[in-house]
Amino acid sequence: VGGDWWTFDELDNASLLTLVADVTGHGRAAYLLATGLPHLWRMCLDQTAETTHGPAAIMTAMDRELVEVLPEGLFVEATLAQFEYGPRGITRLCAAGSAIVLLRSGQLRSLKIGGLFLGLSADVGRSETELQFNRGDEVVLSTDGVWDQPIAPNGETRMRDRIAELGENMNPHGSAHDAVVAAWHRAVQASGSQHDDACVVTVQHPGELEAKP
């Protein structure tokens, strides 16, 4: 058991909200805190429904609630993305510590999007980063248990240090999700142990879709 959790919601404007979250800590304590995230997610969606379902507004609402309930020293790492489908779609990203990786035209790269962890302060000014979401693009959202996984017993080198190398060695016809998951399994085996809970969620642009009426 652990503190990772993810969810998605399809909105009326033909866009998709996807959240990946990780409560700090390990084992049952993190798991018990994570069991409250589905209720928090739904509550914050409702709070922002009349204004905007944008990632920054939702994360700001989550901040306000988490500051009141999280025990001292605990926080939530998270990434929230809003994917708009279409020939020239846009992805709006709001991050609070988690890693984001983009596969485009066979090239894998890490997106540097900063942000304080959720639950540290109710006064954080959350912002969004816009990313063009093209046909065939894959965006990989994951918790730090993936990229902080050591790739050798000494723990000096971690998955996040080899993202570029991972892209160079992946199957040109393969998916980013399969490449990341396979690399993580190899790292766990090579290092001798799993460093942390791990969650990988991938969203791929399938091409032009009809918008809902």
PDB file of N, CA, C and O in Angstrom, residues 104-182:
ATOM      1  N   ARG A 104       7.529  13.352 -28.480  1.00  0.00           N
ATOM      2  CA  ARG A 104       7.064  14.014 -29.695  1.00  0.00           C
ATOM      3  C   ARG A 104       8.015  13.684 -30.842  1.00  0.00           C
ATOM      4  O   ARG A 104       9.226  13.878 -30.717  1.00  0.00           O
ATOM      5  N   SER A 105       7.461  13.161 -31.912  1.00  0.00           N
ATOM      6  CA  SER A 105       8.247  12.826 -33.106  1.00  0.00           C
ATOM      7  C   SER A 105       9.446  11.945 -32.762  1.00  0.00           C
ATOM      8  O   SER A 105      10.553  12.140 -33.270  1.00  0.00           O
ATOM      9  N   GLY A 106       9.226  10.992 -31.860  1.00  0.00           N
ATOM     10  CA  GLY A 106      10.276  10.056 -31.488  1.00  0.00           C
ATOM     11  C   GLY A 106      11.282  10.573 -30.490  1.00  0.00           C
ATOM     12  O   GLY A 106      12.197   9.842 -30.093  1.00  0.00           O
ATOM     13  N   GLN A 107      11.138  11.824 -30.051  1.00  0.00           N
ATOM     14  CA  GLN A 107      12.067  12.423 -29.094  1.00  0.00           C
ATOM     15  C   GLN A 107      11.428  12.509 -27.713  1.00  0.00           C
ATOM     16  O   GLN A 107      10.326  13.043 -27.574  1.00  0.00           O
ATOM     17  N   LEU A 108      12.129  11.996 -26.718  1.00  0.00           N
ATOM     18  CA  LEU A 108      11.630  12.007 -25.342  1.00  0.00           C
ATOM     19  C   LEU A 108      12.369  13.089 -24.562  1.00  0.00           C
ATOM     20  O   LEU A 108      13.601  13.145 -24.577  1.00  0.00           O
ATOM     21  N   ARG A 109      11.615  13.961 -23.892  1.00  0.00           N
ATOM     22  CA  ARG A 109      12.275  15.005 -23.104  1.00  0.00           C
ATOM     23  C   ARG A 109      11.470  15.323 -21.853  1.00  0.00           C
ATOM     24  O   ARG A 109      10.252  15.143 -21.808  1.00  0.00           O
ATOM     25  N   SER A 110      12.181  15.788 -20.850  1.00  0.00           N
ATOM     26  CA  SER A 110      11.561  16.170 -19.592  1.00  0.00           C
ATOM     27  C   SER A 110      11.132  17.626 -19.649  1.00  0.00           C
ATOM     28  O   SER A 110      11.858  18.470 -20.173  1.00  0.00           O
ATOM     29  N   LEU A 111       9.951  17.918 -19.125  1.00  0.00           N
ATOM     30  CA  LEU A 111       9.454  19.288 -19.070  1.00  0.00           C
ATOM     31  C   LEU A 111       9.716  19.853 -17.681  1.00  0.00           C
ATOM     32  O   LEU A 111       9.286  19.284 -16.679  1.00  0.00           O
ATOM     33  N   LYS A 112      10.428  20.951 -17.617  1.00  0.00           N
ATOM     34  CA  LYS A 112      10.783  21.573 -16.347  1.00  0.00           C
ATOM     35  C   LYS A 112       9.669  22.546 -15.939  1.00  0.00           C
ATOM     36  O   LYS A 112       9.629  23.693 -16.365  1.00  0.00           O
ATOM     37  N   ILE A 113       8.768  22.078 -15.123  1.00  0.00           N
ATOM     38  CA  ILE A 113       7.651  22.900 -14.646  1.00  0.00           C
ATOM     39  C   ILE A 113       7.658  22.852 -13.124  1.00  0.00           C
ATOM     40  O   ILE A 113       7.382  21.816 -12.525  1.00  0.00           O
ATOM     41  N   GLY A 114       8.011  23.960 -12.509  1.00  0.00           N
ATOM     42  CA  GLY A 114       8.145  23.992 -11.059  1.00  0.00           C
ATOM     43  C   GLY A 114       6.838  24.320 -10.354  1.00  0.00           C
ATOM     44  O   GLY A 114       5.853  24.723 -10.973  1.00  0.00           O
ATOM     45  N   GLY A 115       6.848  24.166  -9.051  1.00  0.00           N
ATOM     46  CA  GLY A 115       5.683  24.489  -8.246  1.00  0.00           C
ATOM     47  C   GLY A 115       5.805  23.904  -6.857  1.00  0.00           C
ATOM     48  O   GLY A 115       6.300  22.790  -6.694  1.00  0.00           O
ATOM     49  N   LEU A 116       5.388  24.660  -5.846  1.00  0.00           N
ATOM     50  CA  LEU A 116       5.438  24.162  -4.476  1.00  0.00           C
ATOM     51  C   LEU A 116       4.470  23.006  -4.288  1.00  0.00           C
ATOM     52  O   LEU A 116       3.433  22.923  -4.936  1.00  0.00           O
ATOM     53  N   PHE A 117       4.815  22.109  -3.351  1.00  0.00           N
ATOM     54  CA  PHE A 117       3.948  20.983  -3.050  1.00  0.00           C
ATOM     55  C   PHE A 117       2.603  21.460  -2.510  1.00  0.00           C
ATOM     56  O   PHE A 117       2.514  22.513  -1.853  1.00  0.00           O
ATOM     57  N   LEU A 118       1.565  20.689  -2.751  1.00  0.00           N
ATOM     58  CA  LEU A 118       0.243  21.022  -2.228  1.00  0.00           C
ATOM     59  C   LEU A 118       0.211  20.859  -0.711  1.00  0.00           C
ATOM     60  O   LEU A 118       0.766  19.914  -0.165  1.00  0.00           O
ATOM     61  N   GLY A 119      -0.448  21.783  -0.057  1.00  0.00           N
ATOM     62  CA  GLY A 119      -0.615  21.686   1.383  1.00  0.00           C
ATOM     63  C   GLY A 119       0.401  22.446   2.199  1.00  0.00           C
ATOM     64  O   GLY A 119       0.321  22.474   3.429  1.00  0.00           O
ATOM     65  N   LEU A 120       1.361  23.098   1.544  1.00  0.00           N
ATOM     66  CA  LEU A 120       2.355  23.870   2.271  1.00  0.00           C
ATOM     67  C   LEU A 120       1.836  25.251   2.658  1.00  0.00           C
ATOM     68  O   LEU A 120       2.182  25.790   3.702  1.00  0.00           O
ATOM     69  N   SER A 121       1.032  25.838   1.785  1.00  0.00           N
ATOM     70  CA  SER A 121       0.512  27.174   2.040  1.00  0.00           C
ATOM     71  C   SER A 121      -0.772  27.388   1.252  1.00  0.00           C
ATOM     72  O   SER A 121      -0.898  26.910   0.117  1.00  0.00           O
ATOM     73  N   ALA A 122      -1.707  28.105   1.859  1.00  0.00           N
ATOM     74  CA  ALA A 122      -2.960  28.416   1.175  1.00  0.00           C
ATOM     75  C   ALA A 122      -2.816  29.644   0.284  1.00  0.00           C
ATOM     76  O   ALA A 122      -3.749  29.982  -0.450  1.00  0.00           O
ATOM     77  N   ASP A 123      -1.674  30.306   0.347  1.00  0.00           N
ATOM     78  CA  ASP A 123      -1.482  31.565  -0.381  1.00  0.00           C
ATOM     79  C   ASP A 123      -0.552  31.433  -1.581  1.00  0.00           C
ATOM     80  O   ASP A 123      -0.045  32.428  -2.089  1.00  0.00           O
ATOM     81  N   VAL A 124      -0.323  30.210  -2.035  1.00  0.00           N
ATOM     82  CA  VAL A 124       0.546  30.005  -3.195  1.00  0.00           C
ATOM     83  C   VAL A 124      -0.184  30.468  -4.455  1.00  0.00           C
ATOM     84  O   VAL A 124      -1.335  30.116  -4.685  1.00  0.00           O
ATOM     85  N   GLY A 125       0.486  31.249  -5.277  1.00  0.00           N
ATOM     86  CA  GLY A 125      -0.103  31.666  -6.543  1.00  0.00           C
ATOM     87  C   GLY A 125       0.165  30.627  -7.614  1.00  0.00           C
ATOM     88  O   GLY A 125       1.235  30.604  -8.216  1.00  0.00           O
ATOM     89  N   ARG A 126      -0.791  29.743  -7.838  1.00  0.00           N
ATOM     90  CA  ARG A 126      -0.618  28.675  -8.822  1.00  0.00           C
ATOM     91  C   ARG A 126      -0.705  29.234 -10.239  1.00  0.00           C
ATOM     92  O   ARG A 126      -1.548  30.071 -10.532  1.00  0.00           O
ATOM     93  N   SER A 127       0.163  28.768 -11.104  1.00  0.00           N
ATOM     94  CA  SER A 127       0.160  29.212 -12.492  1.00  0.00           C
ATOM     95  C   SER A 127       0.112  27.998 -13.411  1.00  0.00           C
ATOM     96  O   SER A 127       0.360  26.861 -12.984  1.00  0.00           O
ATOM     97  N   GLU A 128      -0.198  28.255 -14.674  1.00  0.00           N
ATOM     98  CA  GLU A 128      -0.290  27.188 -15.662  1.00  0.00           C
ATOM     99  C   GLU A 128       0.773  27.373 -16.740  1.00  0.00           C
ATOM    100  O   GLU A 128       1.124  28.500 -17.085  1.00  0.00           O
ATOM    101  N   THR A 129       1.255  26.266 -17.241  1.00  0.00           N
ATOM    102  CA  THR A 129       2.162  26.256 -18.382  1.00  0.00           C
ATOM    103  C   THR A 129       1.430  25.632 -19.555  1.00  0.00           C
ATOM    104  O   THR A 129       0.855  24.555 -19.420  1.00  0.00           O
ATOM    105  N   GLU A 130       1.431  26.316 -20.694  1.00  0.00           N
ATOM    106  CA  GLU A 130       0.746  25.794 -21.869  1.00  0.00           C
ATOM    107  C   GLU A 130       1.725  25.051 -22.772  1.00  0.00           C
ATOM    108  O   GLU A 130       2.858  25.470 -22.966  1.00  0.00           O
ATOM    109  N   LEU A 131       1.251  23.940 -23.305  1.00  0.00           N
ATOM    110  CA  LEU A 131       2.042  23.095 -24.183  1.00  0.00           C
ATOM    111  C   LEU A 131       1.187  22.720 -25.391  1.00  0.00           C
ATOM    112  O   LEU A 131       0.039  22.285 -25.229  1.00  0.00           O
ATOM    113  N   GLN A 132       1.723  22.919 -26.580  1.00  0.00           N
ATOM    114  CA  GLN A 132       1.005  22.479 -27.778  1.00  0.00           C
ATOM    115  C   GLN A 132       0.844  20.967 -27.735  1.00  0.00           C
ATOM    116  O   GLN A 132       1.806  20.236 -27.482  1.00  0.00           O
ATOM    117  N   PHE A 133      -0.375  20.484 -27.933  1.00  0.00           N
ATOM    118  CA  PHE A 133      -0.673  19.056 -27.875  1.00  0.00           C
ATOM    119  C   PHE A 133      -0.984  18.582 -29.288  1.00  0.00           C
ATOM    120  O   PHE A 133      -2.091  18.734 -29.781  1.00  0.00           O
ATOM    121  N   ASN A 134       0.023  18.011 -29.962  1.00  0.00           N
ATOM    122  CA  ASN A 134      -0.080  17.653 -31.370  1.00  0.00           C
ATOM    123  C   ASN A 134      -0.485  16.196 -31.550  1.00  0.00           C
ATOM    124  O   ASN A 134      -0.322  15.371 -30.641  1.00  0.00           O
ATOM    125  N   ARG A 135      -0.973  15.905 -32.725  1.00  0.00           N
ATOM    126  CA  ARG A 135      -1.344  14.535 -33.052  1.00  0.00           C
ATOM    127  C   ARG A 135      -0.151  13.604 -32.854  1.00  0.00           C
ATOM    128  O   ARG A 135       0.953  13.877 -33.330  1.00  0.00           O
ATOM    129  N   GLY A 136      -0.363  12.509 -32.106  1.00  0.00           N
ATOM    130  CA  GLY A 136       0.694  11.545 -31.848  1.00  0.00           C
ATOM    131  C   GLY A 136       1.518  11.828 -30.606  1.00  0.00           C
ATOM    132  O   GLY A 136       2.284  10.963 -30.157  1.00  0.00           O
ATOM    133  N   ASP A 137       1.406  13.031 -30.028  1.00  0.00           N
ATOM    134  CA  ASP A 137       2.137  13.349 -28.799  1.00  0.00           C
ATOM    135  C   ASP A 137       1.709  12.426 -27.661  1.00  0.00           C
ATOM    136  O   ASP A 137       0.539  12.048 -27.552  1.00  0.00           O
ATOM    137  N   GLU A 138       2.660  12.096 -26.809  1.00  0.00           N
ATOM    138  CA  GLU A 138       2.370  11.407 -25.551  1.00  0.00           C
ATOM    139  C   GLU A 138       2.916  12.241 -24.399  1.00  0.00           C
ATOM    140  O   GLU A 138       4.078  12.646 -24.427  1.00  0.00           O
ATOM    141  N   VAL A 139       2.085  12.485 -23.414  1.00  0.00           N
ATOM    142  CA  VAL A 139       2.513  13.171 -22.199  1.00  0.00           C
ATOM    143  C   VAL A 139       2.450  12.169 -21.054  1.00  0.00           C
ATOM    144  O   VAL A 139       1.399  11.564 -20.797  1.00  0.00           O
ATOM    145  N   VAL A 140       3.580  11.979 -20.387  1.00  0.00           N
ATOM    146  CA  VAL A 140       3.681  11.018 -19.283  1.00  0.00           C
ATOM    147  C   VAL A 140       3.692  11.781 -17.963  1.00  0.00           C
ATOM    148  O   VAL A 140       4.583  12.594 -17.720  1.00  0.00           O
ATOM    149  N   LEU A 141       2.690  11.530 -17.146  1.00  0.00           N
ATOM    150  CA  LEU A 141       2.619  12.087 -15.797  1.00  0.00           C
ATOM    151  C   LEU A 141       2.961  10.973 -14.815  1.00  0.00           C
ATOM    152  O   LEU A 141       2.435   9.864 -14.931  1.00  0.00           O
ATOM    153  N   SER A 142       3.806  11.254 -13.857  1.00  0.00           N
ATOM    154  CA  SER A 142       4.215  10.202 -12.923  1.00  0.00           C
ATOM    155  C   SER A 142       4.587  10.796 -11.581  1.00  0.00           C
ATOM    156  O   SER A 142       4.864  11.985 -11.456  1.00  0.00           O
ATOM    157  N   THR A 143       4.607   9.938 -10.579  1.00  0.00           N
ATOM    158  CA  THR A 143       5.029  10.359  -9.247  1.00  0.00           C
ATOM    159  C   THR A 143       6.544  10.233  -9.125  1.00  0.00           C
ATOM    160  O   THR A 143       7.205   9.620  -9.970  1.00  0.00           O
ATOM    161  N   ASP A 144       7.098  10.800  -8.064  1.00  0.00           N
ATOM    162  CA  ASP A 144       8.560  10.826  -7.944  1.00  0.00           C
ATOM    163  C   ASP A 144       9.153   9.450  -7.703  1.00  0.00           C
ATOM    164  O   ASP A 144      10.364   9.259  -7.848  1.00  0.00           O
ATOM    165  N   GLY A 145       8.316   8.480  -7.347  1.00  0.00           N
ATOM    166  CA  GLY A 145       8.814   7.119  -7.167  1.00  0.00           C
ATOM    167  C   GLY A 145       9.360   6.521  -8.443  1.00  0.00           C
ATOM    168  O   GLY A 145      10.153   5.570  -8.402  1.00  0.00           O
ATOM    169  N   VAL A 146       8.962   7.060  -9.578  1.00  0.00           N
ATOM    170  CA  VAL A 146       9.482   6.591 -10.859  1.00  0.00           C
ATOM    171  C   VAL A 146      10.857   7.184 -11.116  1.00  0.00           C
ATOM    172  O   VAL A 146      11.855   6.474 -11.295  1.00  0.00           O
ATOM    173  N   TRP A 147      10.955   8.508 -11.117  1.00  0.00           N
ATOM    174  CA  TRP A 147      12.189   9.167 -11.549  1.00  0.00           C
ATOM    175  C   TRP A 147      13.245   9.248 -10.454  1.00  0.00           C
ATOM    176  O   TRP A 147      14.426   9.477 -10.742  1.00  0.00           O
ATOM    177  N   ASP A 148      12.852   9.057  -9.190  1.00  0.00           N
ATOM    178  CA  ASP A 148      13.843   9.003  -8.111  1.00  0.00           C
ATOM    179  C   ASP A 148      14.352   7.588  -7.858  1.00  0.00           C
ATOM    180  O   ASP A 148      15.159   7.373  -6.949  1.00  0.00           O
ATOM    181  N   GLN A 149      13.878   6.626  -8.637  1.00  0.00           N
ATOM    182  CA  GLN A 149      14.324   5.245  -8.477  1.00  0.00           C
ATOM    183  C   GLN A 149      15.798   5.110  -8.867  1.00  0.00           C
ATOM    184  O   GLN A 149      16.186   5.443  -9.983  1.00  0.00           O
ATOM    185  N   PRO A 150      16.644   4.631  -7.930  1.00  0.00           N
ATOM    186  CA  PRO A 150      18.059   4.404  -8.281  1.00  0.00           C
ATOM    187  C   PRO A 150      18.181   3.334  -9.359  1.00  0.00           C
ATOM    188  O   PRO A 150      17.362   2.411  -9.440  1.00  0.00           O
ATOM    189  N   ILE A 151      19.203   3.443 -10.192  1.00  0.00           N
ATOM    190  CA  ILE A 151      19.418   2.453 -11.242  1.00  0.00           C
ATOM    191  C   ILE A 151      20.612   1.550 -10.929  1.00  0.00           C
ATOM    192  O   ILE A 151      20.995   0.722 -11.753  1.00  0.00           O
ATOM    193  N   ALA A 152      21.198   1.717  -9.742  1.00  0.00           N
ATOM    194  CA  ALA A 152      22.319   0.882  -9.306  1.00  0.00           C
ATOM    195  C   ALA A 152      22.284   0.802  -7.779  1.00  0.00           C
ATOM    196  O   ALA A 152      21.689   1.664  -7.120  1.00  0.00           O
ATOM    197  N   PRO A 153      22.913  -0.217  -7.179  1.00  0.00           N
ATOM    198  CA  PRO A 153      22.859  -0.381  -5.720  1.00  0.00           C
ATOM    199  C   PRO A 153      23.385   0.803  -4.933  1.00  0.00           C
ATOM    200  O   PRO A 153      22.921   1.071  -3.825  1.00  0.00           O
ATOM    201  N   ASN A 154      24.357   1.557  -5.465  1.00  0.00           N
ATOM    202  CA  ASN A 154      24.921   2.670  -4.700  1.00  0.00           C
ATOM    203  C   ASN A 154      23.981   3.879  -4.648  1.00  0.00           C
ATOM    204  O   ASN A 154      24.191   4.798  -3.861  1.00  0.00           O
ATOM    205  N   GLY A 155      22.956   3.917  -5.497  1.00  0.00           N
ATOM    206  CA  GLY A 155      21.951   4.973  -5.444  1.00  0.00           C
ATOM    207  C   GLY A 155      22.406   6.323  -5.949  1.00  0.00           C
ATOM    208  O   GLY A 155      21.684   7.316  -5.845  1.00  0.00           O
ATOM    209  N   GLU A 156      23.609   6.404  -6.531  1.00  0.00           N
ATOM    210  CA  GLU A 156      24.125   7.699  -6.966  1.00  0.00           C
ATOM    211  C   GLU A 156      23.448   8.214  -8.232  1.00  0.00           C
ATOM    212  O   GLU A 156      23.340   9.420  -8.438  1.00  0.00           O
ATOM    213  N   THR A 157      23.012   7.313  -9.097  1.00  0.00           N
ATOM    214  CA  THR A 157      22.346   7.696 -10.340  1.00  0.00           C
ATOM    215  C   THR A 157      20.913   7.211 -10.312  1.00  0.00           C
ATOM    216  O   THR A 157      20.640   6.078  -9.933  1.00  0.00           O
ATOM    217  N   ARG A 158      20.007   8.097 -10.707  1.00  0.00           N
ATOM    218  CA  ARG A 158      18.588   7.769 -10.657  1.00  0.00           C
ATOM    219  C   ARG A 158      17.975   7.869 -12.050  1.00  0.00           C
ATOM    220  O   ARG A 158      18.583   8.367 -12.987  1.00  0.00           O
ATOM    221  N   MET A 159      16.747   7.409 -12.143  1.00  0.00           N
ATOM    222  CA  MET A 159      16.046   7.399 -13.428  1.00  0.00           C
ATOM    223  C   MET A 159      16.022   8.777 -14.078  1.00  0.00           C
ATOM    224  O   MET A 159      16.172   8.903 -15.287  1.00  0.00           O
ATOM    225  N   ARG A 160      15.821   9.831 -13.282  1.00  0.00           N
ATOM    226  CA  ARG A 160      15.703  11.166 -13.852  1.00  0.00           C
ATOM    227  C   ARG A 160      17.000  11.623 -14.524  1.00  0.00           C
ATOM    228  O   ARG A 160      16.987  12.533 -15.343  1.00  0.00           O
ATOM    229  N   ASP A 161      18.121  11.006 -14.163  1.00  0.00           N
ATOM    230  CA  ASP A 161      19.403  11.360 -14.772  1.00  0.00           C
ATOM    231  C   ASP A 161      19.585  10.737 -16.157  1.00  0.00           C
ATOM    232  O   ASP A 161      20.537  11.078 -16.863  1.00  0.00           O
ATOM    233  N   ARG A 162      18.704   9.841 -16.534  1.00  0.00           N
ATOM    234  CA  ARG A 162      18.864   9.097 -17.779  1.00  0.00           C
ATOM    235  C   ARG A 162      17.677   9.268 -18.729  1.00  0.00           C
ATOM    236  O   ARG A 162      17.447   8.400 -19.576  1.00  0.00           O
ATOM    237  N   ILE A 163      16.911  10.340 -18.592  1.00  0.00           N
ATOM    238  CA  ILE A 163      15.749  10.524 -19.455  1.00  0.00           C
ATOM    239  C   ILE A 163      16.155  10.634 -20.921  1.00  0.00           C
ATOM    240  O   ILE A 163      15.553  10.005 -21.799  1.00  0.00           O
ATOM    241  N   ALA A 164      17.187  11.414 -21.207  1.00  0.00           N
ATOM    242  CA  ALA A 164      17.637  11.572 -22.587  1.00  0.00           C
ATOM    243  C   ALA A 164      18.100  10.237 -23.161  1.00  0.00           C
ATOM    244  O   ALA A 164      17.786   9.884 -24.307  1.00  0.00           O
ATOM    245  N   GLU A 165      18.837   9.482 -22.363  1.00  0.00           N
ATOM    246  CA  GLU A 165      19.323   8.169 -22.803  1.00  0.00           C
ATOM    247  C   GLU A 165      18.162   7.215 -23.047  1.00  0.00           C
ATOM    248  O   GLU A 165      18.175   6.420 -23.993  1.00  0.00           O
ATOM    249  N   LEU A 166      17.137   7.300 -22.211  1.00  0.00           N
ATOM    250  CA  LEU A 166      15.956   6.470 -22.378  1.00  0.00           C
ATOM    251  C   LEU A 166      15.294   6.743 -23.718  1.00  0.00           C
ATOM    252  O   LEU A 166      14.872   5.825 -24.427  1.00  0.00           O
ATOM    253  N   GLY A 167      15.219   8.016 -24.086  1.00  0.00           N
ATOM    254  CA  GLY A 167      14.622   8.374 -25.367  1.00  0.00           C
ATOM    255  C   GLY A 167      15.440   7.867 -26.541  1.00  0.00           C
ATOM    256  O   GLY A 167      14.886   7.434 -27.561  1.00  0.00           O
ATOM    257  N   GLU A 168      16.759   7.890 -26.413  1.00  0.00           N
ATOM    258  CA  GLU A 168      17.629   7.446 -27.504  1.00  0.00           C
ATOM    259  C   GLU A 168      17.516   5.948 -27.744  1.00  0.00           C
ATOM    260  O   GLU A 168      17.667   5.474 -28.872  1.00  0.00           O
ATOM    261  N   ASN A 169      17.230   5.188 -26.678  1.00  0.00           N
ATOM    262  CA  ASN A 169      17.238   3.728 -26.782  1.00  0.00           C
ATOM    263  C   ASN A 169      15.853   3.108 -26.955  1.00  0.00           C
ATOM    264  O   ASN A 169      15.746   1.902 -27.142  1.00  0.00           O
ATOM    265  N   MET A 170      14.801   3.923 -26.918  1.00  0.00           N
ATOM    266  CA  MET A 170      13.471   3.340 -26.991  1.00  0.00           C
ATOM    267  C   MET A 170      13.119   2.922 -28.418  1.00  0.00           C
ATOM    268  O   MET A 170      13.671   3.437 -29.398  1.00  0.00           O
ATOM    269  N   ASN A 171      12.206   1.981 -28.519  1.00  0.00           N
ATOM    270  CA  ASN A 171      11.709   1.508 -29.806  1.00  0.00           C
ATOM    271  C   ASN A 171      11.058   2.671 -30.545  1.00  0.00           C
ATOM    272  O   ASN A 171      10.160   3.319 -30.010  1.00  0.00           O
ATOM    273  N   PRO A 172      11.475   2.972 -31.789  1.00  0.00           N
ATOM    274  CA  PRO A 172      10.885   4.107 -32.511  1.00  0.00           C
ATOM    275  C   PRO A 172       9.390   3.966 -32.757  1.00  0.00           C
ATOM    276  O   PRO A 172       8.701   4.949 -33.007  1.00  0.00           O
ATOM    277  N   HIS A 173       8.886   2.732 -32.682  1.00  0.00           N
ATOM    278  CA  HIS A 173       7.459   2.501 -32.861  1.00  0.00           C
ATOM    279  C   HIS A 173       6.753   2.214 -31.536  1.00  0.00           C
ATOM    280  O   HIS A 173       5.569   1.894 -31.524  1.00  0.00           O
ATOM    281  N   GLY A 174       7.499   2.332 -30.448  1.00  0.00           N
ATOM    282  CA  GLY A 174       6.932   2.034 -29.138  1.00  0.00           C
ATOM    283  C   GLY A 174       6.321   3.264 -28.498  1.00  0.00           C
ATOM    284  O   GLY A 174       6.403   4.381 -29.013  1.00  0.00           O
ATOM    285  N   SER A 175       5.704   3.054 -27.350  1.00  0.00           N
ATOM    286  CA  SER A 175       5.065   4.147 -26.626  1.00  0.00           C
ATOM    287  C   SER A 175       5.963   4.635 -25.509  1.00  0.00           C
ATOM    288  O   SER A 175       6.814   3.894 -24.989  1.00  0.00           O
ATOM    289  N   ALA A 176       5.783   5.898 -25.127  1.00  0.00           N
ATOM    290  CA  ALA A 176       6.540   6.452 -24.011  1.00  0.00           C
ATOM    291  C   ALA A 176       6.198   5.722 -22.715  1.00  0.00           C
ATOM    292  O   ALA A 176       7.067   5.475 -21.876  1.00  0.00           O
ATOM    293  N   HIS A 177       4.919   5.378 -22.558  1.00  0.00           N
ATOM    294  CA  HIS A 177       4.491   4.683 -21.346  1.00  0.00           C
ATOM    295  C   HIS A 177       5.236   3.361 -21.185  1.00  0.00           C
ATOM    296  O   HIS A 177       5.793   3.068 -20.115  1.00  0.00           O
ATOM    297  N   ASP A 178       5.274   2.563 -22.251  1.00  0.00           N
ATOM    298  CA  ASP A 178       5.949   1.266 -22.169  1.00  0.00           C
ATOM    299  C   ASP A 178       7.443   1.442 -21.906  1.00  0.00           C
ATOM    300  O   ASP A 178       8.048   0.672 -21.144  1.00  0.00           O
ATOM    301  N   ALA A 179       8.051   2.451 -22.515  1.00  0.00           N
ATOM    302  CA  ALA A 179       9.486   2.681 -22.333  1.00  0.00           C
ATOM    303  C   ALA A 179       9.804   3.076 -20.891  1.00  0.00           C
ATOM    304  O   ALA A 179      10.763   2.580 -20.299  1.00  0.00           O
ATOM    305  N   VAL A 180       8.985   3.956 -20.313  1.00  0.00           N
ATOM    306  CA  VAL A 180       9.221   4.407 -18.940  1.00  0.00           C
ATOM    307  C   VAL A 180       9.009   3.268 -17.952  1.00  0.00           C
ATOM    308  O   VAL A 180       9.825   3.051 -17.043  1.00  0.00           O
ATOM    309  N   VAL A 181       7.923   2.530 -18.120  1.00  0.00           N
ATOM    310  CA  VAL A 181       7.630   1.430 -17.187  1.00  0.00           C
ATOM    311  C   VAL A 181       8.698   0.348 -17.275  1.00  0.00           C
ATOM    312  O   VAL A 181       9.172  -0.167 -16.246  1.00  0.00           O
ATOM    313  N   ALA A 182       9.117  -0.005 -18.485  1.00  0.00           N
ATOM    314  CA  ALA A 182      10.155  -1.023 -18.645  1.00  0.00           C
ATOM    315  C   ALA A 182      11.471  -0.568 -18.024  1.00  0.00           C
ATOM    316  O   ALA A 182      12.169  -1.354 -17.363  1.00  0.00           O
TER     317      ALA A 182
END
